[in-house]
């Protein structure tokens, strides 16, 4: 199989992280993959805010958890048994799961392709991360992590332009040693329509 196919099939959401920070040269490659993602009209308008301050990440993750209203897993309808999400485990108080690196993707408010541009960049990051042995997880509704006075203070500290908003996050960190790599759920059939 081509290495790119292997990576696509191997990537899984990782929510249990080893405590150590990811190596700087590895992070640089992961970010480069994001910078080379497609963008609408080639505008390259996405801003990547890379935070490795654990106290800040935890606090934002808690704000995000407090603002999230996930449909809790029941009747075996889990998100992940091996890497539980906040929808699986009500005891998780940090929606960033203690990730040592959190990348928040910002795009211009009111820009038609803001979400797509950020998601494209995010997927590139996650694939590069997997190829380099780093675990990752996509977090939607990125703005929810900043939806209180502390979050607003952080946006000012990071000098995020007022006409931009947080679309999503990607969590990065080495998977916890000893954890098995998660198995994907079986793919639902009938989704490819040969029309
Ligand atoms: C739009 C979107 C939003 C997501 N938001 C969250 C989230 O807030 N928290 C989380 O733990 N995982 C989140 N995920 C990750 C999914 O739960 C995960 O991709 C899915 O369960 C499939 O698992 P896999 O990534 O291992 O293939 C999100 C994924 C997408 C595409």
Short mmCIF file of C-alpha atoms and ligand atoms in Angstrom, two decimals:
data_model
loop_
_atom_site.label_atom_id
_atom_site.label_comp_id
_atom_site.label_asym_id
_atom_site.label_seq_id
_atom_site.Cartn_x
_atom_site.Cartn_y
_atom_site.Cartn_z
CA UNK A 1 0.00 0.00 0.00
CA UNK A 2 1.13 3.57 -0.62
CA UNK A 3 2.36 5.25 2.59
CA UNK A 4 -0.31 7.95 2.28
CA UNK A 5 -3.05 5.29 2.18
CA UNK A 6 -1.52 3.53 5.17
CA UNK A 7 -1.58 6.78 7.13
CA UNK A 8 -5.17 7.60 6.16
CA UNK A 9 -6.33 4.16 7.27
CA UNK A 10 -4.20 4.16 10.43
CA UNK A 11 -5.16 7.61 11.85
CA UNK A 12 -7.56 7.43 14.79
CA UNK A 13 -8.69 9.98 17.34
CA UNK A 14 -6.40 9.83 20.38
CA UNK A 15 -7.69 11.23 23.68
CA UNK A 16 -5.29 9.65 26.18
CA UNK A 17 -1.91 11.34 25.98
CA UNK A 18 1.54 10.68 27.40
CA UNK A 19 2.70 13.57 29.59
CA UNK A 20 5.73 14.56 27.50
CA UNK A 21 5.61 17.42 25.03
CA UNK A 22 6.02 16.65 21.32
CA UNK A 23 9.44 17.29 19.83
CA UNK A 24 9.91 20.68 18.24
CA UNK A 25 11.07 19.34 14.85
CA UNK A 26 8.09 16.99 14.75
CA UNK A 27 5.70 19.85 15.53
CA UNK A 28 7.29 21.93 12.76
CA UNK A 29 6.58 19.20 10.19
CA UNK A 30 3.01 18.76 11.40
CA UNK A 31 2.37 22.50 11.10
CA UNK A 32 3.94 22.59 7.66
CA UNK A 33 1.41 19.98 6.54
CA UNK A 34 -1.34 22.34 7.73
CA UNK A 35 0.15 25.28 5.87
CA UNK A 36 0.08 23.25 2.65
CA UNK A 37 -3.63 22.36 2.91
CA UNK A 38 -6.00 23.51 0.19
CA UNK A 39 -7.84 26.76 0.89
CA UNK A 40 -10.75 28.43 -0.87
CA UNK A 41 -9.42 30.59 -3.68
CA UNK A 42 -5.89 29.88 -2.44
CA UNK A 43 -6.40 32.65 0.13
CA UNK A 44 -4.51 30.88 2.97
CA UNK A 45 -6.61 32.81 5.47
CA UNK A 46 -6.47 30.29 8.34
CA UNK A 47 -4.49 31.26 11.46
CA UNK A 48 -2.98 28.45 13.55
CA UNK A 49 -2.65 29.30 17.25
CA UNK A 50 -0.32 26.70 18.78
CA UNK A 51 -0.56 26.58 22.57
CA UNK A 52 1.82 24.43 24.62
CA UNK A 53 1.04 26.08 27.93
CA UNK A 54 -0.58 23.24 29.86
CA UNK A 55 -2.36 25.51 32.35
CA UNK A 56 -3.96 27.50 29.51
CA UNK A 57 -4.89 24.37 27.54
CA UNK A 58 -6.49 22.79 30.60
CA UNK A 59 -8.44 25.91 31.45
CA UNK A 60 -9.71 26.32 27.88
CA UNK A 61 -10.53 22.60 27.77
CA UNK A 62 -12.62 23.01 30.91
CA UNK A 63 -14.47 26.00 29.46
CA UNK A 64 -15.13 23.94 26.36
CA UNK A 65 -16.40 21.02 28.47
CA UNK A 66 -18.66 23.35 30.45
CA UNK A 67 -20.13 24.74 27.24
CA UNK A 68 -20.47 21.38 25.48
CA UNK A 69 -23.76 19.53 25.61
CA UNK A 70 -22.80 16.24 24.02
CA UNK A 71 -25.41 13.57 23.54
CA UNK A 72 -24.11 11.09 26.10
CA UNK A 73 -23.36 7.59 24.85
CA UNK A 74 -25.92 4.98 25.81
CA UNK A 75 -27.08 1.54 24.71
CA UNK A 76 -23.59 0.72 23.44
CA UNK A 77 -23.72 3.74 21.14
CA UNK A 78 -20.29 5.00 22.20
CA UNK A 79 -17.89 7.38 20.42
CA UNK A 80 -14.83 5.35 21.43
CA UNK A 81 -14.43 2.60 24.01
CA UNK A 82 -10.63 2.70 23.82
CA UNK A 83 -10.20 6.49 23.82
CA UNK A 84 -13.36 7.77 25.56
CA UNK A 85 -14.69 11.17 24.60
CA UNK A 86 -16.63 13.57 26.80
CA UNK A 87 -19.78 11.98 25.36
CA UNK A 88 -18.64 8.59 26.68
CA UNK A 89 -17.38 9.51 30.13
CA UNK A 90 -19.25 12.10 32.22
CA UNK A 91 -16.26 12.31 34.61
CA UNK A 92 -14.03 13.96 31.99
CA UNK A 93 -13.82 17.64 32.91
CA UNK A 94 -11.31 18.72 30.25
CA UNK A 95 -12.61 18.58 26.67
CA UNK A 96 -8.97 18.78 25.51
CA UNK A 97 -8.14 15.60 27.46
CA UNK A 98 -4.87 16.92 28.88
CA UNK A 99 -3.28 17.19 25.41
CA UNK A 100 0.15 18.83 25.69
CA UNK A 101 -0.30 20.79 22.43
CA UNK A 102 -3.56 22.36 21.27
CA UNK A 103 -3.80 24.05 17.87
CA UNK A 104 -6.79 26.36 17.45
CA UNK A 105 -7.75 27.26 13.89
CA UNK A 106 -9.07 30.78 13.35
CA UNK A 107 -10.74 32.07 10.19
CA UNK A 108 -12.47 35.32 9.24
CA UNK A 109 -15.99 35.72 10.65
CA UNK A 110 -18.62 35.60 7.93
CA UNK A 111 -16.25 34.02 5.39
CA UNK A 112 -18.26 31.46 3.45
CA UNK A 113 -15.52 28.82 3.48
CA UNK A 114 -14.16 29.39 7.01
CA UNK A 115 -15.16 25.94 8.28
CA UNK A 116 -13.93 24.08 5.20
CA UNK A 117 -10.58 25.87 5.16
CA UNK A 118 -9.97 25.08 8.83
CA UNK A 119 -11.11 21.46 8.51
CA UNK A 120 -8.81 20.93 5.50
CA UNK A 121 -5.86 22.26 7.47
CA UNK A 122 -6.87 20.21 10.51
CA UNK A 123 -7.01 16.95 8.57
CA UNK A 124 -3.58 17.63 7.05
CA UNK A 125 -2.23 18.16 10.57
CA UNK A 126 -3.78 14.95 11.84
CA UNK A 127 -2.46 12.85 8.96
CA UNK A 128 1.03 14.29 9.33
CA UNK A 129 0.83 13.67 13.06
CA UNK A 130 -0.08 10.03 12.54
CA UNK A 131 2.74 9.55 10.06
CA UNK A 132 5.15 10.94 12.66
CA UNK A 133 3.87 8.84 15.58
CA UNK A 134 1.89 11.64 17.20
CA UNK A 135 -1.73 11.18 18.30
CA UNK A 136 -4.38 13.76 17.44
CA UNK A 137 -8.05 14.55 17.90
CA UNK A 138 -10.31 17.03 16.09
CA UNK A 139 -12.46 19.21 18.33
CA UNK A 140 -15.45 20.94 16.74
CA UNK A 141 -17.12 24.19 17.80
CA UNK A 142 -13.75 25.74 18.60
CA UNK A 143 -15.33 28.99 19.78
CA UNK A 144 -16.85 27.25 22.82
CA UNK A 145 -13.41 27.15 24.49
CA UNK A 146 -13.28 30.96 24.53
CA UNK A 147 -16.85 31.63 25.57
CA UNK A 148 -16.14 33.28 28.91
CA UNK A 149 -14.05 36.22 30.19
CA UNK A 150 -10.88 34.10 30.58
CA UNK A 151 -11.23 32.84 27.01
CA UNK A 152 -11.65 36.40 25.77
CA UNK A 153 -8.53 37.44 27.70
CA UNK A 154 -6.59 34.65 25.99
CA UNK A 155 -7.76 35.78 22.55
CA UNK A 156 -6.43 39.25 23.34
CA UNK A 157 -3.14 37.81 24.68
CA UNK A 158 -2.73 35.79 21.48
CA UNK A 159 -3.51 38.91 19.42
CA UNK A 160 -6.25 37.17 17.46
CA UNK A 161 -7.82 39.74 15.12
CA UNK A 162 -11.33 40.69 16.28
CA UNK A 163 -12.80 39.77 12.90
CA UNK A 164 -11.64 36.13 13.25
CA UNK A 165 -13.22 33.27 15.19
CA UNK A 166 -12.10 29.87 16.44
CA UNK A 167 -13.55 27.22 14.13
CA UNK A 168 -11.99 24.10 15.67
CA UNK A 169 -9.02 22.66 17.53
CA UNK A 170 -6.61 19.80 16.87
CA UNK A 171 -5.13 18.17 19.96
CA UNK A 172 -1.63 16.77 19.60
CA UNK A 173 0.47 14.54 21.83
CA UNK A 174 2.13 11.13 22.00
CA UNK A 175 -0.34 8.33 22.71
CA UNK A 176 -0.19 6.96 26.25
CA UNK A 177 2.39 4.12 26.38
CA UNK A 178 0.75 0.73 26.57
CA UNK A 179 -2.56 1.86 25.08
CA UNK A 180 -3.45 -0.21 22.02
CA UNK A 181 -3.94 1.80 18.84
CA UNK A 182 -7.75 2.13 18.51
CA UNK A 183 -9.54 -0.02 16.01
CA UNK A 184 -11.85 1.82 13.62
CA UNK A 185 -15.58 1.16 13.76
CA UNK A 186 -16.75 -0.93 10.80
CA UNK A 187 -17.52 1.29 7.83
CA UNK A 188 -21.24 1.72 7.11
CA UNK A 189 -22.18 0.24 3.77
CA UNK A 190 -24.18 1.93 1.03
CA UNK A 191 -22.54 5.33 1.35
CA UNK A 192 -20.80 5.27 -2.01
CA UNK A 193 -23.27 5.88 -4.78
CA UNK A 194 -21.95 4.96 -8.21
CA UNK A 195 -24.31 7.30 -10.05
C1 LIG B 1 -16.67 17.83 12.95
C2 LIG B 1 -16.06 16.97 14.03
C3 LIG B 1 -16.17 17.35 15.35
C4 LIG B 1 -15.58 16.58 16.35
N1 LIG B 1 -15.63 17.01 17.64
C5 LIG B 1 -15.08 16.26 18.61
C6 LIG B 1 -15.11 16.72 19.95
O1 LIG B 1 -15.61 17.81 20.25
N2 LIG B 1 -14.55 15.94 20.90
C7 LIG B 1 -13.96 14.74 20.60
O2 LIG B 1 -13.47 14.07 21.51
N3 LIG B 1 -13.91 14.27 19.32
C8 LIG B 1 -14.45 15.01 18.33
N4 LIG B 1 -14.37 14.59 17.02
C9 LIG B 1 -13.69 13.31 16.70
C10 LIG B 1 -14.70 12.20 16.37
O3 LIG B 1 -15.35 11.78 17.54
C11 LIG B 1 -13.98 11.04 15.70
O4 LIG B 1 -13.39 11.48 14.51
C12 LIG B 1 -14.93 9.90 15.40
O5 LIG B 1 -15.41 9.33 16.58
C13 LIG B 1 -14.28 8.81 14.53
O6 LIG B 1 -13.15 8.29 15.18
P1 LIG B 1 -11.71 8.29 14.50
O7 LIG B 1 -11.31 9.73 14.35
O8 LIG B 1 -10.84 7.54 15.43
O9 LIG B 1 -11.82 7.63 13.16
C14 LIG B 1 -14.92 15.36 16.01
C15 LIG B 1 -14.80 15.00 14.67
C16 LIG B 1 -15.35 15.79 13.69
C17 LIG B 1 -15.16 15.41 12.23
#
